[in-house]
Short mmCIF file of C-alpha atoms in Angstrom, two decimals:
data_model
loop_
_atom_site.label_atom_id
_atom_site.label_comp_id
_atom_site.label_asym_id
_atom_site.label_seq_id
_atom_site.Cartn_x
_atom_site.Cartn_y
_atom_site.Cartn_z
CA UNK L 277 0.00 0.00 0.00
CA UNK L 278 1.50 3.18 -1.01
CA UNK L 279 2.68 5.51 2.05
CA UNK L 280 0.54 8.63 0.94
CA UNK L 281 -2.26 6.22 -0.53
CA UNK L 282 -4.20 6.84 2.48
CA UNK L 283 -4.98 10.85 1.83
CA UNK L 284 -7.28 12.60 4.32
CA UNK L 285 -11.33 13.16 3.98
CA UNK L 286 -11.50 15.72 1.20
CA UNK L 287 -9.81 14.34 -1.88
CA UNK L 288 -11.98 10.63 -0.95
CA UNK L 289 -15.08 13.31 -1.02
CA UNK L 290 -13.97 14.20 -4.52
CA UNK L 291 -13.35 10.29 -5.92
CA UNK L 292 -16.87 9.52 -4.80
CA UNK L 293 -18.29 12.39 -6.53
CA UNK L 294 -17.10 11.41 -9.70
CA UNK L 295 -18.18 8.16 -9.83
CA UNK L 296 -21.92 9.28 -8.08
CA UNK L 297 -21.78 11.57 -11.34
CA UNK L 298 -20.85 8.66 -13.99
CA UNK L 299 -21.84 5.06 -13.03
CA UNK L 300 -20.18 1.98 -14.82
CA UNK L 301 -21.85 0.13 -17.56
CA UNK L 302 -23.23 -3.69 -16.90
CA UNK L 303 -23.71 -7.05 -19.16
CA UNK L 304 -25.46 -9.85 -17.81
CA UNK L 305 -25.70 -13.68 -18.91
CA UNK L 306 -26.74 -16.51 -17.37
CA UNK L 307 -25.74 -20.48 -17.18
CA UNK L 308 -26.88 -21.62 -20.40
CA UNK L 309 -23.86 -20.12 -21.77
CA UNK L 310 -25.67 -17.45 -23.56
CA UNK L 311 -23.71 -14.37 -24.37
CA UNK L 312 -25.38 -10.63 -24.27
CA UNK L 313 -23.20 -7.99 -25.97
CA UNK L 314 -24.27 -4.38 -25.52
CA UNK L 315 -23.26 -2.63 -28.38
CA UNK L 316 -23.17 1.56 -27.29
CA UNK L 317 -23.74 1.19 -23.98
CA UNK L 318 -24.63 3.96 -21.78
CA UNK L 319 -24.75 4.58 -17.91
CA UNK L 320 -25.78 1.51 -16.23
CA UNK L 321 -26.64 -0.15 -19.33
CA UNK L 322 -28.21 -3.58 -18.51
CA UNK L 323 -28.83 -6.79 -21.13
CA UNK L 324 -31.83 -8.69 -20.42
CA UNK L 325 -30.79 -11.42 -17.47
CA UNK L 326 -32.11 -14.71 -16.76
CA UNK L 327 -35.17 -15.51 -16.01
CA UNK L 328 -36.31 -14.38 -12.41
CA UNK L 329 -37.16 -17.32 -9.79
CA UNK L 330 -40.33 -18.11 -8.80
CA UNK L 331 -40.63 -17.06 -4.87
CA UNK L 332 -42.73 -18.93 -2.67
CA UNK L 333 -45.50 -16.92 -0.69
CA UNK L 334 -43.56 -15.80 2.71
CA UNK L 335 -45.04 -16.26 6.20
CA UNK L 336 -44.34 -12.85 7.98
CA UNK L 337 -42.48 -12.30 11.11
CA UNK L 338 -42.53 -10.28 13.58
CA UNK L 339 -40.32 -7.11 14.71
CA UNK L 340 -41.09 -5.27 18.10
CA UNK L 341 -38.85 -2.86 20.11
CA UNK L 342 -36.96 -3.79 23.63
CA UNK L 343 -35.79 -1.39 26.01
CA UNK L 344 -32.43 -1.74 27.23
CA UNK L 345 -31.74 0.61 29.98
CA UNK L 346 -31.76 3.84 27.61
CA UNK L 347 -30.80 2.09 24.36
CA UNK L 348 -33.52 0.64 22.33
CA UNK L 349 -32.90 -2.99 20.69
CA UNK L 350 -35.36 -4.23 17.63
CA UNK L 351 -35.94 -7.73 17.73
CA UNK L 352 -37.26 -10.10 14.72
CA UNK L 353 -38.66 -13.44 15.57
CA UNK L 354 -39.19 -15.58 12.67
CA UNK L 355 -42.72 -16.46 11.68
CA UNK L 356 -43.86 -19.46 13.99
CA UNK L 357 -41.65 -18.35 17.06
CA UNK L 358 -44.20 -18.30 19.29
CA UNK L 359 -45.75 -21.62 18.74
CA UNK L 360 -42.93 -24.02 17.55
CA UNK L 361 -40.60 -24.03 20.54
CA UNK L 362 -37.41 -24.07 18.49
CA UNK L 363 -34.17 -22.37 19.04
CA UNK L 364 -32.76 -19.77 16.35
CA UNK L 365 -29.16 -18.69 15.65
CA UNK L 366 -29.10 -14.25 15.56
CA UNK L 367 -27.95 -12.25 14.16
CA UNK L 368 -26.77 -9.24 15.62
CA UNK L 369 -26.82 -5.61 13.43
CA UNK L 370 -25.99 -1.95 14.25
CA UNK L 371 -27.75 1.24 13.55
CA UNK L 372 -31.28 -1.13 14.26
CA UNK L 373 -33.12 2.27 14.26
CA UNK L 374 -32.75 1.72 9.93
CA UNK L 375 -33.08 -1.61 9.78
CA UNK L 376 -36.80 -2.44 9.74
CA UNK L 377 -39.01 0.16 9.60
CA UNK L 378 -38.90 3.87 7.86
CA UNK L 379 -40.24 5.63 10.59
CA UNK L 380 -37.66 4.97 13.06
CA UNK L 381 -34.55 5.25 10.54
CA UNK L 382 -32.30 8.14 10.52
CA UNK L 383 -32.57 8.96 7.05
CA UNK L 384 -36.21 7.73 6.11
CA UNK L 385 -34.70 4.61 4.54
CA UNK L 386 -34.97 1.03 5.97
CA UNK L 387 -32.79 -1.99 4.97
CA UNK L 388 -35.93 -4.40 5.09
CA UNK L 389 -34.42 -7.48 6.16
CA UNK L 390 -37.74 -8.88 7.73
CA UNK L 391 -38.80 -8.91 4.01
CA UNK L 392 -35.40 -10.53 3.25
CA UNK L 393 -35.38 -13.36 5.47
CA UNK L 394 -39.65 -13.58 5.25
CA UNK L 395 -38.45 -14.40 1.58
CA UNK L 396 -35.45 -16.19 1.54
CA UNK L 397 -36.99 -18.49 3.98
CA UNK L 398 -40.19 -18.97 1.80
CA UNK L 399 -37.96 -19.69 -1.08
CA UNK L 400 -35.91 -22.79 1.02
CA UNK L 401 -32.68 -21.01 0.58
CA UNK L 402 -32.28 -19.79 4.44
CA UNK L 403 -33.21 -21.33 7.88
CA UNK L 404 -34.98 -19.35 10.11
CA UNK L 405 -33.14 -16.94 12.41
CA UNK L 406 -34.13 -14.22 14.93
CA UNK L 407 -32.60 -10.55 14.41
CA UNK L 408 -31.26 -8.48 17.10
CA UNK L 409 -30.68 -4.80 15.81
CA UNK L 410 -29.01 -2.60 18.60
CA UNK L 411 -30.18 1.37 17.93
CA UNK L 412 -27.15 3.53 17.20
CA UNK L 413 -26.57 7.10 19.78
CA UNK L 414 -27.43 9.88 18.22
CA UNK L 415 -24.98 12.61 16.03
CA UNK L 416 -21.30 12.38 16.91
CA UNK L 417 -21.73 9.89 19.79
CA UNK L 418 -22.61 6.94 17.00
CA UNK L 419 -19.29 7.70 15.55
CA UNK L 420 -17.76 7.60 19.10
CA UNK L 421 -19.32 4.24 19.29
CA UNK L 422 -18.49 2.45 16.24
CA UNK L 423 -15.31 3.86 15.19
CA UNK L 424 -11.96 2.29 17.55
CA UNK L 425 -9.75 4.39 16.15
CA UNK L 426 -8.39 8.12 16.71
CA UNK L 427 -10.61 10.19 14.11
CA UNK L 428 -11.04 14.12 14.18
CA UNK L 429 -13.88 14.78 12.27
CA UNK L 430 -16.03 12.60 14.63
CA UNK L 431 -14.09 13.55 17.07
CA UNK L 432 -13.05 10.58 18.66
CA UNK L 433 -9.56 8.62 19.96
CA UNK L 434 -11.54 5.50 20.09
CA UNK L 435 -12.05 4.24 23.52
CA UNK L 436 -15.51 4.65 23.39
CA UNK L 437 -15.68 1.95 20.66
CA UNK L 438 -14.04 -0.32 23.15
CA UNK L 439 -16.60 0.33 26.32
CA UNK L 440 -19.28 -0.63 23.14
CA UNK L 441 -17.94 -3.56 22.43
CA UNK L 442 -17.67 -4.75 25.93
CA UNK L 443 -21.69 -2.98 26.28
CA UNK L 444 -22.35 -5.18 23.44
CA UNK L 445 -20.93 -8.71 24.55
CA UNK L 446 -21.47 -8.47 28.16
CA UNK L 447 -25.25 -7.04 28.04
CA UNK L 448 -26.88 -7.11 24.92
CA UNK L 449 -25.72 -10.71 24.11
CA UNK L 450 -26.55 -12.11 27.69
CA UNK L 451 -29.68 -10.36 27.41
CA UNK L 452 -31.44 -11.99 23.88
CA UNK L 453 -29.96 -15.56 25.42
CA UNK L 454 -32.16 -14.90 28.54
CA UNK L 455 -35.19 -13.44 27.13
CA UNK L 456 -35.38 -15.66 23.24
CA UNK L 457 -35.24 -19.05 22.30
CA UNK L 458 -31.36 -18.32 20.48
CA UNK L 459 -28.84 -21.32 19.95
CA UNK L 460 -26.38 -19.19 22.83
CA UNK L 461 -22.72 -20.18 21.14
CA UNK L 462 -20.33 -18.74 18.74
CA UNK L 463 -21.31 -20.98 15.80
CA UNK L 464 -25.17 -19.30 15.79
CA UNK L 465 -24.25 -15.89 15.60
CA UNK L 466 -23.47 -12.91 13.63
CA UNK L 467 -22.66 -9.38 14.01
CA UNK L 468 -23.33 -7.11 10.80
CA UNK L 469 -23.05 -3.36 10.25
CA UNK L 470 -22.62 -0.64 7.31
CA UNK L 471 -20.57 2.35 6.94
CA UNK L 472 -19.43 3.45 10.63
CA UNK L 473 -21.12 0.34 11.80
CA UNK L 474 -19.23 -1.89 9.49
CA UNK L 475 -16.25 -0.81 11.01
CA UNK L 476 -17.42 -1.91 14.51
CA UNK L 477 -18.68 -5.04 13.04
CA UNK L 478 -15.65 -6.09 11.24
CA UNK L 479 -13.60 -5.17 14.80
CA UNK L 480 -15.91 -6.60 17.24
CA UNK L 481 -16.46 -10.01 15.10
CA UNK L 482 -12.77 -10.37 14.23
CA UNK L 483 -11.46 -9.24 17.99
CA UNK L 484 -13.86 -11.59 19.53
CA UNK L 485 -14.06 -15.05 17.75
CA UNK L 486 -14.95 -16.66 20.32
CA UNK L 487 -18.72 -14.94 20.27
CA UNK L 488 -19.14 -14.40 16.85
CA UNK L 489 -18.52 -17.24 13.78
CA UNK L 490 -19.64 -14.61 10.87
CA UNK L 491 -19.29 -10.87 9.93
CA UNK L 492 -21.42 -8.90 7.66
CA UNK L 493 -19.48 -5.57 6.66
CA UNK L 494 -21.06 -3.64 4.16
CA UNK L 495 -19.71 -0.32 2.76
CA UNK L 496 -17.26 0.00 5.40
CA UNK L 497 -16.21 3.30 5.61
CA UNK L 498 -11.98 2.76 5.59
CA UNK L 499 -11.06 5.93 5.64
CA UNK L 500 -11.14 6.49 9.20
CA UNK L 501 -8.13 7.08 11.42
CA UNK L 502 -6.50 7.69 7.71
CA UNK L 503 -6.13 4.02 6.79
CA UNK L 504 -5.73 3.31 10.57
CA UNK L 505 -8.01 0.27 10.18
CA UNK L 506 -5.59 -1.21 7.44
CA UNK L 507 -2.39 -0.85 9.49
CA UNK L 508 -4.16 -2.16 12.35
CA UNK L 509 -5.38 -5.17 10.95
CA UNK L 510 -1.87 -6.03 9.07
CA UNK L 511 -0.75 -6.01 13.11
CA UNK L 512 -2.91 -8.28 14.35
CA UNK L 513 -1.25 -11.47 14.83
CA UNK L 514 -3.49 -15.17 13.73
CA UNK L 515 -6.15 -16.00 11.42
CA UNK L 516 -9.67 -16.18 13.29
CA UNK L 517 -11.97 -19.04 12.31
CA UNK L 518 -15.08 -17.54 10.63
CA UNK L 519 -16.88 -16.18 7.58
CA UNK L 520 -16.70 -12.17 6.46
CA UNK L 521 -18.60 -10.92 3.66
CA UNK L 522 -17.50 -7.20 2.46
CA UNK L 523 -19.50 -5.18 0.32
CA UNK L 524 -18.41 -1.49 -1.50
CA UNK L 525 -20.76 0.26 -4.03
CA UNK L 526 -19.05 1.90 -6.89
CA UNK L 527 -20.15 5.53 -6.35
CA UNK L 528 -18.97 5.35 -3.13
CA UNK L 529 -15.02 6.13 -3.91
CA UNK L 530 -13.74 4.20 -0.95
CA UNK L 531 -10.56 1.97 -0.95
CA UNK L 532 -11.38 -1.82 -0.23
CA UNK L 533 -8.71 -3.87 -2.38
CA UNK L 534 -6.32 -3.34 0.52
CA UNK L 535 -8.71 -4.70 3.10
CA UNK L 536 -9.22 -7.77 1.48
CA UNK L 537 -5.44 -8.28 0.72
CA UNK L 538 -4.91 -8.15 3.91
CA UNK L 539 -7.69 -10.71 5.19
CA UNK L 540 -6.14 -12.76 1.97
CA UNK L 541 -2.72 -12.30 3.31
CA UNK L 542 -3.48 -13.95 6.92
CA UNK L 543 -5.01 -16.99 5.07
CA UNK L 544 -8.85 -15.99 4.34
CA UNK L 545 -9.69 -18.03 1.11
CA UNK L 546 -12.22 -15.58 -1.56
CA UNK L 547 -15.12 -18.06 -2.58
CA UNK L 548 -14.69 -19.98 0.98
CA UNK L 549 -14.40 -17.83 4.15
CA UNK L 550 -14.33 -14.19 2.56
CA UNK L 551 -16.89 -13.03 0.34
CA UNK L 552 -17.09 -9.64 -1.72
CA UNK L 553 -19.19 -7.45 -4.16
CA UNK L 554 -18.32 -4.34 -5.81
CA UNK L 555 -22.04 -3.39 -6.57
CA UNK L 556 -21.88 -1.25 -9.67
CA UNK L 557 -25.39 0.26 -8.94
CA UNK L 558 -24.27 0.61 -5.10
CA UNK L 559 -24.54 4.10 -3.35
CA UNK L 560 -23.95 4.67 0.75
CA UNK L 561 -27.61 4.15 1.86
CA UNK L 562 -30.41 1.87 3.11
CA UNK L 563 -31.46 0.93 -0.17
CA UNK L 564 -28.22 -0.48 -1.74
CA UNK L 565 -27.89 -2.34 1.66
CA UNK L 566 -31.29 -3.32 1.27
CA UNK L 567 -30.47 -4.95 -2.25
CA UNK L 568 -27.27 -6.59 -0.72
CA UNK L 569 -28.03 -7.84 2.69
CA UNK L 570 -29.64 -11.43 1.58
CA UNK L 571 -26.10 -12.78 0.50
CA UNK L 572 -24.21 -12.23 4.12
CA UNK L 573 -27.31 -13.67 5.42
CA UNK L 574 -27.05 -16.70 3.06
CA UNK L 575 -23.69 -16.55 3.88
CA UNK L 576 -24.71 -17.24 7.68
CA UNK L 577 -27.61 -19.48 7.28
CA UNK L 578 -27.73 -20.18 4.09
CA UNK L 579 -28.33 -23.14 2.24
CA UNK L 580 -25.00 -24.52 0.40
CA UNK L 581 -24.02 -22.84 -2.29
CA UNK L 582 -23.49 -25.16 -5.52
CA UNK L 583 -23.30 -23.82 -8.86
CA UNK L 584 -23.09 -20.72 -10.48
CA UNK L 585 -26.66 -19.71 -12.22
CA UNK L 586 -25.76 -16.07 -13.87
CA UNK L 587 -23.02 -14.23 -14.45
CA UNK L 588 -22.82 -10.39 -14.91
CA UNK L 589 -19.78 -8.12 -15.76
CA UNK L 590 -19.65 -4.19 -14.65
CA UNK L 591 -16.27 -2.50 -14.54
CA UNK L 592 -14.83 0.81 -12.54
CA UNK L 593 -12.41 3.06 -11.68
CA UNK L 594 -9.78 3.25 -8.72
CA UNK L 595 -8.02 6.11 -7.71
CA UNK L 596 -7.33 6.01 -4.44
CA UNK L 597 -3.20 5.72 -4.73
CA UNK L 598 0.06 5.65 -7.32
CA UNK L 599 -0.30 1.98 -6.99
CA UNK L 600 -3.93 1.36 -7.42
CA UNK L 601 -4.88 3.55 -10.23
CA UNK L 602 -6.74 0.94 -12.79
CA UNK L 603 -9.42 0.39 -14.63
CA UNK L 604 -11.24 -3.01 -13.68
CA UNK L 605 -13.75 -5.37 -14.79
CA UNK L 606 -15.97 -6.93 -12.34
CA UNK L 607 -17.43 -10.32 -12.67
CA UNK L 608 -20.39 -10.74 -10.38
CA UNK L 609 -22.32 -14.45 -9.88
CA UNK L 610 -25.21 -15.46 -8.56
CA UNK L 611 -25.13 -19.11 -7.26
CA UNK L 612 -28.15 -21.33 -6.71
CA UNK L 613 -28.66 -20.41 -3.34
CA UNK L 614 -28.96 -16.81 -4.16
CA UNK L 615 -25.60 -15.60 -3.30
CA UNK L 616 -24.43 -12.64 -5.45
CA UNK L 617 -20.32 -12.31 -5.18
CA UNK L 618 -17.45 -11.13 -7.50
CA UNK L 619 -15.28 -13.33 -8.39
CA UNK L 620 -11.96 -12.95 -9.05
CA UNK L 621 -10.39 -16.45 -9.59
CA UNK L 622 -10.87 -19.01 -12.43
CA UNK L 623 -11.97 -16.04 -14.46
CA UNK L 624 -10.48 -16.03 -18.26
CA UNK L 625 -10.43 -12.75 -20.00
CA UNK L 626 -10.80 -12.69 -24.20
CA UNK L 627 -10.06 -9.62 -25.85
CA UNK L 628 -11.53 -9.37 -28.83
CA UNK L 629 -9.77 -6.19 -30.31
CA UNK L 630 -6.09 -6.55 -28.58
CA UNK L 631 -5.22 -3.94 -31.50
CA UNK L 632 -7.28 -1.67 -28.71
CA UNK L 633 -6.13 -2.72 -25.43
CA UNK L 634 -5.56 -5.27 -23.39
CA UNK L 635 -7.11 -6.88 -20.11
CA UNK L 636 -4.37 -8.67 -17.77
CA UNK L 637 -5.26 -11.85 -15.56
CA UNK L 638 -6.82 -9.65 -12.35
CA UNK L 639 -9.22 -8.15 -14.56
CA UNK L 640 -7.49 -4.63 -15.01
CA UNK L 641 -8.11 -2.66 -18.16
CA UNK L 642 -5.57 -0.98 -20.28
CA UNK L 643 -6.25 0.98 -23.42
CA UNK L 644 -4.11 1.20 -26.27
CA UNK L 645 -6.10 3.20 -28.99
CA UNK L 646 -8.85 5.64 -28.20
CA UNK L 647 -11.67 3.47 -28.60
CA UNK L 648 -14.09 1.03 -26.86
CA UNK L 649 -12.66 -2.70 -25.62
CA UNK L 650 -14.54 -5.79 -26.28
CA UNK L 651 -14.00 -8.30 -24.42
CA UNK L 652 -15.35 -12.06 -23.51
CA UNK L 653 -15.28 -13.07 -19.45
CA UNK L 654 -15.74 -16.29 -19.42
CA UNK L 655 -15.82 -18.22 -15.95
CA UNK L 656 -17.28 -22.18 -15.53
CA UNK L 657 -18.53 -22.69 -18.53
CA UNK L 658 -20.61 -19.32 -19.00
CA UNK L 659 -19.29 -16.56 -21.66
CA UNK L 660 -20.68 -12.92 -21.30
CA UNK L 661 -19.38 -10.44 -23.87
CA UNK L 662 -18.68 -6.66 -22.30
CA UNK L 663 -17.82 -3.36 -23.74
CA UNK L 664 -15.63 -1.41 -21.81
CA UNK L 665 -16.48 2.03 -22.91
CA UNK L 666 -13.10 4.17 -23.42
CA UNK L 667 -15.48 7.79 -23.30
CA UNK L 668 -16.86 6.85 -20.70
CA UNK L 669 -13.42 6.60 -18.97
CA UNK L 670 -12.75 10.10 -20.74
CA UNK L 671 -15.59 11.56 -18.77
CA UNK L 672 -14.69 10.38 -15.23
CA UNK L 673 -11.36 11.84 -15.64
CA UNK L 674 -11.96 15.29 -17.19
CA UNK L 675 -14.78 15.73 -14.40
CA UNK L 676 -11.89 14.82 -11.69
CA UNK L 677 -10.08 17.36 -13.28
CA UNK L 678 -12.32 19.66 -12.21
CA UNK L 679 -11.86 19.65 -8.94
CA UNK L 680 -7.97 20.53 -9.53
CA UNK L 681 -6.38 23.96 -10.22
CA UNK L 682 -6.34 23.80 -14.13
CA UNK L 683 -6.23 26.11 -17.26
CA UNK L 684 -6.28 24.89 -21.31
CA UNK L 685 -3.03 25.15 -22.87
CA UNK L 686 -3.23 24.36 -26.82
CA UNK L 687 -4.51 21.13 -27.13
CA UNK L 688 -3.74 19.89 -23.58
CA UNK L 689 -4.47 20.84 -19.53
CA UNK L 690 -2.16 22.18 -17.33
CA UNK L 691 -2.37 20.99 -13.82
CA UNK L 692 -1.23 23.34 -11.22
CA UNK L 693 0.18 21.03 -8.34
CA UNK L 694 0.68 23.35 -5.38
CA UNK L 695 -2.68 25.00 -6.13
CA UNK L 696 -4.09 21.42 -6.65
CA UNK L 697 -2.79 20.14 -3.49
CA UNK L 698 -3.60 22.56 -1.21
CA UNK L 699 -7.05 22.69 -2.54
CA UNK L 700 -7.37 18.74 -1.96
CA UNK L 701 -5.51 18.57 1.24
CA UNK L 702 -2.79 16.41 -0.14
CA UNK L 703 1.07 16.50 -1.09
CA UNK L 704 2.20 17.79 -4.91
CA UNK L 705 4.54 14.44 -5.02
CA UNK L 706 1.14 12.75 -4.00
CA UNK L 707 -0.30 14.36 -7.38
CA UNK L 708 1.99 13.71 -9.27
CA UNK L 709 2.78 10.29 -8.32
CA UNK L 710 -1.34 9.83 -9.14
CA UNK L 711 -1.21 11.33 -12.23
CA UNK L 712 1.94 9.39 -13.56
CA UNK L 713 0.74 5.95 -12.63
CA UNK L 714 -2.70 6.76 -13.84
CA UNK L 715 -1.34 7.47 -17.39
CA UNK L 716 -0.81 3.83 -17.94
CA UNK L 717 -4.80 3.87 -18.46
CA UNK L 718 -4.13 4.62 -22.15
CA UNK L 719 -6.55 7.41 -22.11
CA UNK L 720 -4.21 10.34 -21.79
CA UNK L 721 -0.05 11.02 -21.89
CA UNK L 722 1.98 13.37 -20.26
CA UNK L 723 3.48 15.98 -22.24
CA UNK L 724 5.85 18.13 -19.77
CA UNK L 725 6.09 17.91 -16.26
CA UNK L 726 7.58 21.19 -14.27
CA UNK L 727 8.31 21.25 -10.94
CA UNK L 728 4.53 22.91 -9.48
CA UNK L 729 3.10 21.81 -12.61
CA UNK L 730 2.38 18.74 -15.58
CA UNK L 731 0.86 19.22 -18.71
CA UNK L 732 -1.50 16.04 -19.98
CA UNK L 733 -3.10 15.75 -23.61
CA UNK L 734 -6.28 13.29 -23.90
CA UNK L 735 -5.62 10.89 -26.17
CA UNK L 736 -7.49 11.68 -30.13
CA UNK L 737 -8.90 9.42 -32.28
#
């Protein structure tokens, strides 16, 4: 990871911005081997997928709201709790104010995991489970809860996190063993959380093995502490026994490849006992979350997974160092439990216009002509033709350029760094480190570089 990879809140501000503006571009097939090309695509252009399943009609449970002291914890019991006697594994979630029901959410948005599980049981692809979703302080002090790590703009140094976590294991846990029907050991639970709660979620599970077997963290937000959670996690020592599924929407412009090279690095297997999806459609709300939370939950108490049933390709832009500037494609399958993951091995890339550019074994994109890439992913049998649209590409980075100190000179742009920097909150070597590695793209070249400033011409047809 580079040293000044891990740049402060504003210039992460900016990356998501850009990519909110321009979304990627999608192709779906499915396991009949069919291909769908999209010729032109456009933003979040979609092929015609495979056929949808046919859902079974779902017996509703039930959510109600516990007090705990002054915190207030909503429970779902699974339809048939209160006649059949039986014993459930949880699963425990933060910010449970948003996780059920509109009117109690922060933002008017509700993840709807009743409806989830409701379904996913219906549809014999999830045992039954109860839901324990622990209500989030309000304003600053949720940061202060979730976040274990020194952060200013919450502000925080990260002991509070800690007194949560022992809050969390030492009353809330004690309390839904005495008052449900839960299966009370480490192999029946789960602790799941998004954005600031991710971060808790991910820290709590993987601190504390010994309570939790699974961890759901969806668009964790890693830029706390300035990459603090990264270095921490390369320091602790051991690989914990459990399941983690990580989610990150595109638009969202946070860094995840070195979070899961470092959960790779301490033996976590992708496919096995890590999971991830870069959602192309995927923003940092309820409703992405909403879309997303029924694979950690298969993941959990899930049916096996066996084979793959569709496959669908998206691909993105990273800019969040000198070393992880790339365009990537991003092969997304659904399996025949209804788990939706990307995966990243035992997938075969065929360009079809290598005159163009070229797509290495990891899936990353480089253009060598100003035009569109066509390329078949092919992974178990299934082929899906994708475009990767080069002005597209063009687009995301003349908007980032924006955001910089710039002015038109002839036919190129000259980027003041200073001005640049200081505007973003970063270093000029940081710049220009960016700028030179992201020039292996293909889509522009630099023509002069001075010492406060570089001059870059697009690329013409």
């Amino acid at each position: 990871m580079h040293p000044n990879g891990l740049i402060k809140w504003s210039i992460w501000g900016l990356v998501a911005l850009i990519v909110v503006a321009l979304s990627s571009c999608s192709t779906k097939g499915n396991v009949n081997g069919a291909t769908s090309p999209t010729t032109n695509p456009t933003i979040s252009n979609t092929s015609q997928a495979s056929e949808s399943p046919t859902h079974g009609v779902a017996a509703k449970g039930t959510v109600h709201i516990d007090k705990l002291g002054e915190r207030r914890i909503f429970v779902y019991l699974p339809a048939g709790y209160e006649i059949d006697g039986e014993r459930y594994s949880v699963v425990y979630m933060h910010d449970g104010q948003n996780v059920f029901n509109t009117n109690t959410s922060s933002f008017g948005k509700e993840w709807l995991v009743e409806e989830n599980i409701d379904q996913l049981v219906a549809d014999k692809k999830m045992e039954k489970v109860i839901v324990v979703a622990v209500a989030s302080s309000d304003g600053s002090e949720r940061g202060k809860e979730y976040v274990p790590f020194p952060e200013e703009s919450i502000p925080t140094d990260g002991s509070t996190a800690e007194e949560f976590i022992h809050y969390f294991i030492d009353t809330v846990i004690p309390y839904a063993d005495s008052t449900y029907r839960t299966i009370p050991d480490r192999d029946h639970r789960m602790i799941m959380g998004s954005s600031y709660g991710a971060i808790q979620a991910l820290w709590m599970g993987y601190k504390h093995p010994e309570v939790f077997s699974s961890i759901g963290v969806l668009s964790p937000t890693t830029i706390v502490g300035n990459g603090l959670l990264f270095r921490t996690l390369v320091s602790v020592s051991g690989k914990p026994v459990m399941k983690i599924w990580i989610d990150m929407g595109v638009t969202e412009g946070m860094p995840i490849d070195p979070l899961l090279d470092i959960l790779q690095s301490k033996g976590f297997v992708l496919g096995k006992d890590l999971f991830f999806q870069m959602d192309p459609l995927g923003t940092h709300d309820e409703k992405s979350w909403n879309r997303r939370v029924h694979s950690p939950l298969l993941m959990f108490a899930g049916k096996e997974a066996g084979q793959p049933t569709k496959l669908e390709i998206s691909d993105y832009l990273n800019l969040f160092s000198p070393d992880a500037a790339n365009i990537r494609l991003n092969p997304v399958i659904t399996m025949d439990n209804g788990m939706d993951y990307t995966v990243f091995e035992g997938v075969e890339y065929q360009v079809l216009n290598p005159e163009v550019g070229q797509v290495d074994k990891t899936g990353r994109v480089s253009f060598l002509k100003p035009e569109s890439l066509n390329v078949n992913v092919i992974f178990e049998g299934v082929t899906v033709e994708h475009q990767v649209n080069y002005e597209y590409y063009v687009k995301v980075l003349k908007y980032y350029l924006k955001s910089m100190v710039t002015e038109e000179q002839g036919d190129g742009i000259l980027i003041h760094l200073k001005s640049s920097a200081e505007k973003l909150k970063t270093t000029t070597k940081y710049f220009t480190q960016l700028l030179e590695s992201a020039e292996n793209l293909g889509i522009y070249k630099i023509k002069e570089v001075q010492e406060d400033s570089i001059l870059i011409v697009f690329n013409k047809k």
